[in-house]
XYZ file of C-alpha atoms in Angstrom:
336
model
C 0.057 0.206 -0.266
C 1.115 3.603 -0.946
C 2.118 5.692 2.041
C -0.009 9.286 1.192
C 2.460 11.050 3.398
C 5.586 10.066 1.285
C 7.267 12.882 -0.664
C 6.981 12.517 -4.514
C 10.196 11.742 -6.350
C 11.655 15.372 -7.318
C 11.254 14.345 -11.264
C 7.414 13.587 -10.348
C 6.836 16.733 -8.955
C 8.853 18.448 -11.274
C 6.776 17.058 -14.331
C 5.197 20.237 -15.576
C 7.596 22.522 -14.913
C 10.353 24.111 -17.037
C 13.970 24.106 -16.101
C 13.991 27.658 -15.381
C 11.475 27.035 -12.760
C 12.735 23.948 -11.178
C 16.242 26.111 -10.928
C 14.512 28.859 -9.284
C 12.748 26.048 -6.979
C 15.667 24.305 -6.095
C 17.764 28.415 -4.962
C 14.555 29.094 -3.193
C 15.485 25.830 -0.906
C 18.619 26.210 -0.663
C 18.493 30.057 0.206
C 15.777 29.430 2.871
C 18.612 26.544 4.601
C 21.433 28.939 4.320
C 19.268 32.084 6.235
C 18.196 29.214 9.035
C 21.319 28.357 9.688
C 22.928 32.017 9.488
C 20.465 32.862 11.873
C 22.404 30.711 14.611
C 25.524 31.042 13.483
C 26.802 32.389 16.494
C 27.650 36.061 16.125
C 24.235 36.840 17.868
C 23.351 37.720 20.276
C 24.509 41.257 21.078
C 23.710 44.156 23.390
C 25.494 47.835 22.770
C 24.603 50.883 25.361
C 25.955 54.283 25.683
C 28.511 54.810 28.355
C 29.721 52.355 31.054
C 26.655 51.308 32.038
C 27.538 47.821 32.758
C 24.700 46.524 35.058
C 22.131 47.758 32.699
C 24.199 45.602 29.728
C 24.304 42.602 31.718
C 20.478 42.827 32.725
C 19.573 43.069 28.900
C 22.086 39.973 28.191
C 20.698 37.863 30.552
C 17.291 38.354 28.884
C 18.435 37.931 25.421
C 20.992 35.296 26.014
C 18.094 33.157 27.601
C 16.440 33.193 24.483
C 13.611 36.421 25.005
C 13.575 38.822 22.153
C 15.776 41.799 21.556
C 12.184 43.896 22.342
C 12.623 42.352 25.841
C 16.175 42.583 26.653
C 15.849 46.388 26.049
C 13.301 47.262 27.737
C 14.699 44.932 30.997
C 17.943 46.794 30.118
C 16.907 50.413 30.147
C 14.706 49.575 33.256
C 17.666 48.170 35.541
C 19.351 51.906 34.605
C 16.304 53.545 35.741
C 16.662 51.564 38.612
C 20.245 52.102 39.695
C 19.675 56.038 38.185
C 22.737 55.780 36.044
C 24.537 58.962 36.444
C 21.714 60.339 38.108
C 20.801 61.418 34.506
C 18.479 58.768 33.650
C 15.477 57.350 36.319
C 13.397 59.208 38.888
C 15.319 61.531 41.119
C 17.428 62.886 38.749
C 18.139 66.179 36.166
C 15.313 68.258 37.542
C 13.747 70.736 36.069
C 13.561 74.883 36.964
C 10.601 73.813 39.328
C 12.501 70.980 41.104
C 11.037 68.439 39.339
C 11.724 65.239 37.114
C 9.831 64.144 34.701
C 11.066 60.902 32.251
C 11.626 60.854 28.518
C 11.381 56.959 27.137
C 11.396 54.945 24.115
C 11.612 52.178 22.507
C 11.401 50.839 18.738
C 11.419 47.064 17.243
C 13.500 46.782 14.058
C 11.600 44.179 12.827
C 8.240 45.875 12.642
C 9.191 49.574 12.637
C 6.503 49.813 15.850
C 8.322 52.765 17.877
C 6.082 53.680 21.892
C 7.304 56.395 23.506
C 6.322 58.901 26.579
C 7.778 62.408 27.138
C 7.614 64.871 29.884
C 5.911 62.004 32.273
C 5.429 62.968 35.603
C 4.806 60.284 38.774
C 5.842 57.277 36.934
C 9.656 56.520 37.027
C 9.393 53.005 34.834
C 9.730 55.370 31.473
C 10.888 52.076 29.386
C 7.801 50.339 30.054
C 5.690 53.249 29.831
C 7.266 53.153 26.459
C 6.559 49.505 25.586
C 2.786 50.063 26.416
C 2.248 52.486 23.991
C 3.734 50.450 21.356
C 2.147 47.069 22.301
C -1.312 48.330 23.424
C -2.440 51.517 21.199
C -1.634 52.843 17.690
C -0.075 56.050 18.600
C 3.737 56.486 18.348
C 3.921 59.177 21.762
C 2.039 60.330 24.658
C 3.272 63.168 26.802
C 2.846 64.840 30.213
C -0.361 64.045 32.038
C -1.658 62.215 29.946
C 1.406 60.251 29.309
C 1.490 59.280 33.102
C -2.423 58.181 33.512
C -1.789 56.346 30.598
C 0.731 54.394 32.524
C -0.758 53.993 35.269
C -4.341 52.489 33.816
C -2.124 50.251 32.428
C -0.875 48.901 35.918
C 2.552 50.783 36.629
C 2.684 52.353 39.781
C 2.174 55.954 40.985
C 5.558 57.454 42.033
C 6.521 61.191 42.097
C 10.104 59.629 42.708
C 12.557 60.095 45.139
C 13.905 63.599 44.572
C 15.261 65.457 47.173
C 16.387 69.551 47.476
C 19.761 68.799 49.485
C 20.897 66.204 46.341
C 20.959 69.782 44.224
C 20.472 72.624 46.642
C 21.859 72.149 50.195
C 18.705 71.914 51.204
C 16.811 69.189 53.780
C 13.894 69.266 52.075
C 12.239 66.582 50.182
C 10.212 67.510 47.415
C 7.533 65.962 44.702
C 5.751 67.439 41.868
C 4.438 70.585 42.969
C 7.518 72.499 45.076
C 8.639 75.645 43.510
C 12.688 75.687 43.746
C 12.860 78.836 41.596
C 13.744 80.766 43.859
C 16.622 79.195 45.333
C 18.372 78.239 41.821
C 21.165 80.888 41.509
C 24.022 80.973 38.527
C 24.414 77.661 37.551
C 26.225 76.581 34.752
C 24.168 74.641 31.543
C 26.982 73.217 30.146
C 26.126 69.936 28.408
C 27.886 67.066 30.546
C 27.776 63.355 31.189
C 26.621 63.738 34.672
C 23.961 66.837 33.791
C 22.688 65.736 30.374
C 23.261 62.379 28.990
C 21.185 59.442 28.024
C 21.561 55.213 28.125
C 20.820 54.511 24.037
C 20.943 50.828 23.891
C 20.094 48.571 20.813
C 20.092 44.781 20.755
C 20.419 41.750 18.611
C 18.535 38.837 19.922
C 20.010 35.010 18.977
C 17.387 34.938 15.490
C 19.428 38.524 14.532
C 16.348 40.364 15.360
C 17.178 43.966 16.474
C 15.789 46.522 19.097
C 16.150 49.780 20.346
C 15.371 52.018 23.237
C 16.089 55.186 25.158
C 15.925 56.507 29.155
C 16.755 59.813 30.331
C 15.331 62.465 32.908
C 16.846 64.843 30.663
C 18.544 68.463 31.157
C 19.090 69.725 34.700
C 17.554 72.313 35.314
C 15.555 72.600 32.281
C 12.365 74.542 31.507
C 9.441 72.888 32.081
C 8.071 71.087 29.604
C 10.896 71.222 27.705
C 11.278 67.243 25.736
C 14.787 66.448 24.309
C 15.818 63.729 21.395
C 15.410 60.812 24.257
C 11.801 59.962 22.891
C 12.311 60.839 18.987
C 12.568 58.586 16.860
C 15.582 58.684 14.136
C 16.921 60.745 17.028
C 18.400 59.369 20.089
C 18.119 55.647 18.235
C 17.080 54.297 15.260
C 16.858 50.258 14.417
C 16.062 48.706 11.187
C 16.278 45.019 10.973
C 17.511 44.555 7.324
C 20.567 47.140 8.113
C 21.409 47.416 12.041
C 21.152 50.326 14.729
C 22.357 53.399 16.224
C 22.119 55.089 19.880
C 22.583 58.854 20.456
C 23.518 60.984 23.542
C 24.082 64.312 24.272
C 22.699 67.691 23.164
C 19.325 66.868 22.574
C 18.050 70.292 21.539
C 20.888 70.335 19.106
C 21.419 66.671 17.921
C 17.290 66.452 17.131
C 17.487 68.916 14.388
C 19.496 66.248 12.173
C 17.896 63.156 13.115
C 21.610 61.898 13.464
C 20.237 57.600 14.145
C 18.247 57.848 10.605
C 20.948 59.010 8.974
C 23.558 56.456 10.310
C 21.277 54.043 9.737
C 20.483 54.854 6.104
C 24.177 55.715 5.212
C 24.903 51.820 6.415
C 22.259 50.870 4.508
C 24.064 52.346 1.321
C 26.790 50.188 2.326
C 28.813 52.359 4.905
C 30.955 51.031 7.410
C 29.718 51.835 11.024
C 32.507 53.817 11.848
C 32.109 56.292 8.462
C 28.368 56.320 9.035
C 28.633 57.759 12.683
C 31.359 60.050 11.921
C 29.662 61.306 9.215
C 26.230 62.434 11.411
C 28.262 63.701 14.052
C 30.730 65.846 11.586
C 26.973 67.219 10.154
C 25.982 68.344 13.438
C 29.321 69.994 14.360
C 29.623 71.711 10.945
C 26.807 74.050 11.975
C 26.805 73.619 15.635
C 30.799 73.834 16.625
C 30.536 73.940 20.246
C 27.926 70.902 20.334
C 28.790 67.790 22.537
C 27.057 64.709 21.734
C 28.030 61.228 20.814
C 26.415 58.157 18.400
C 27.294 54.766 18.252
C 26.477 52.220 15.197
C 26.358 48.841 14.868
C 25.445 46.909 11.731
C 23.652 43.423 10.808
C 26.543 41.657 10.849
C 27.823 42.484 14.156
C 30.292 45.601 13.514
C 30.365 48.386 15.947
C 31.771 51.746 15.854
C 31.488 55.714 17.776
C 32.002 59.011 17.299
C 31.993 62.295 19.120
C 32.127 65.821 19.633
C 32.919 67.846 22.312
C 33.786 65.406 24.800
C 35.604 61.888 25.476
C 32.492 59.160 24.815
C 32.302 55.731 25.938
C 30.130 52.635 24.681
C 29.390 49.295 26.485
C 28.935 45.787 24.329
C 28.652 42.266 25.159
C 28.645 39.646 22.451
C 29.121 35.828 22.608
C 32.826 35.869 22.314
C 33.004 38.039 25.244
C 33.092 37.085 28.744
C 31.943 40.343 30.138
C 30.869 43.653 29.490
C 33.494 45.634 27.457
C 34.130 49.565 27.251
C 35.201 51.353 24.017
C 36.289 54.654 24.540
C 36.027 56.933 21.814
C 38.266 60.210 21.545
C 36.897 63.511 19.306
């Protein structure tokens, strides 16, 4: 009796196909097999982050190395940085505005689907990156801002917290403050110069084991900014950008300047056209510097092959990487 589940011989299956069709079918099958092998070639996963935020990179690595998605890992890594309040410029309690209040900007982008979720000028909620993911998962929108971003995050189950900002950390006062306190009269002459410890962002890119990519950012913005100011942190293409076919970019620095140039979008598009990551990163930074010679900022770039590089202007920049051939996170230093 003939086994109805056994495959037909290739000669019988191709009886009604011409030679060109047979060649195309064979090539397509070979391509699919090669593609599957490439996705498990050992070059993934990879985690890259601005600055030596080692614990954030380790948190992302643990997630992605256990087989979870790039988006899962990015959220976990940036969330760790928010919890640790990296450099005082990520998470609650740092970089207050002129009224002494901390607000959060965050973004997550899936490089496979090109979906983006972001929040800006969000008060009361300390989990910026988780709120951004909720926007991406449960709405048709890209960016929610201000009080309504907070209301959405609370409605989705994130805890309501004004954040542990204490005036003594910045102004020498022993009084704590929450969202309504005004400290304007206590702020004397203070430098607005952009630097790592008063104006910074974690921007992270992750390739998962299947080679899928995602990026995320979180920041509490510039210290003593005008209330309501939003920088480049929640802007796709400025603070971060990813395209599964090409690679990713992350940025940090003077977001008010950098967001006018969308440097990460430019980096990814330059790599799409064949430019190596180091040249793509340098080109994006140099375009900004030609118009604003005094700006301070940096980008990292990573392509689909896992080749990465950084470029900076106005400061020395460091970015962190973890990949399969490494036993721990490695920090790379880039000079202007």
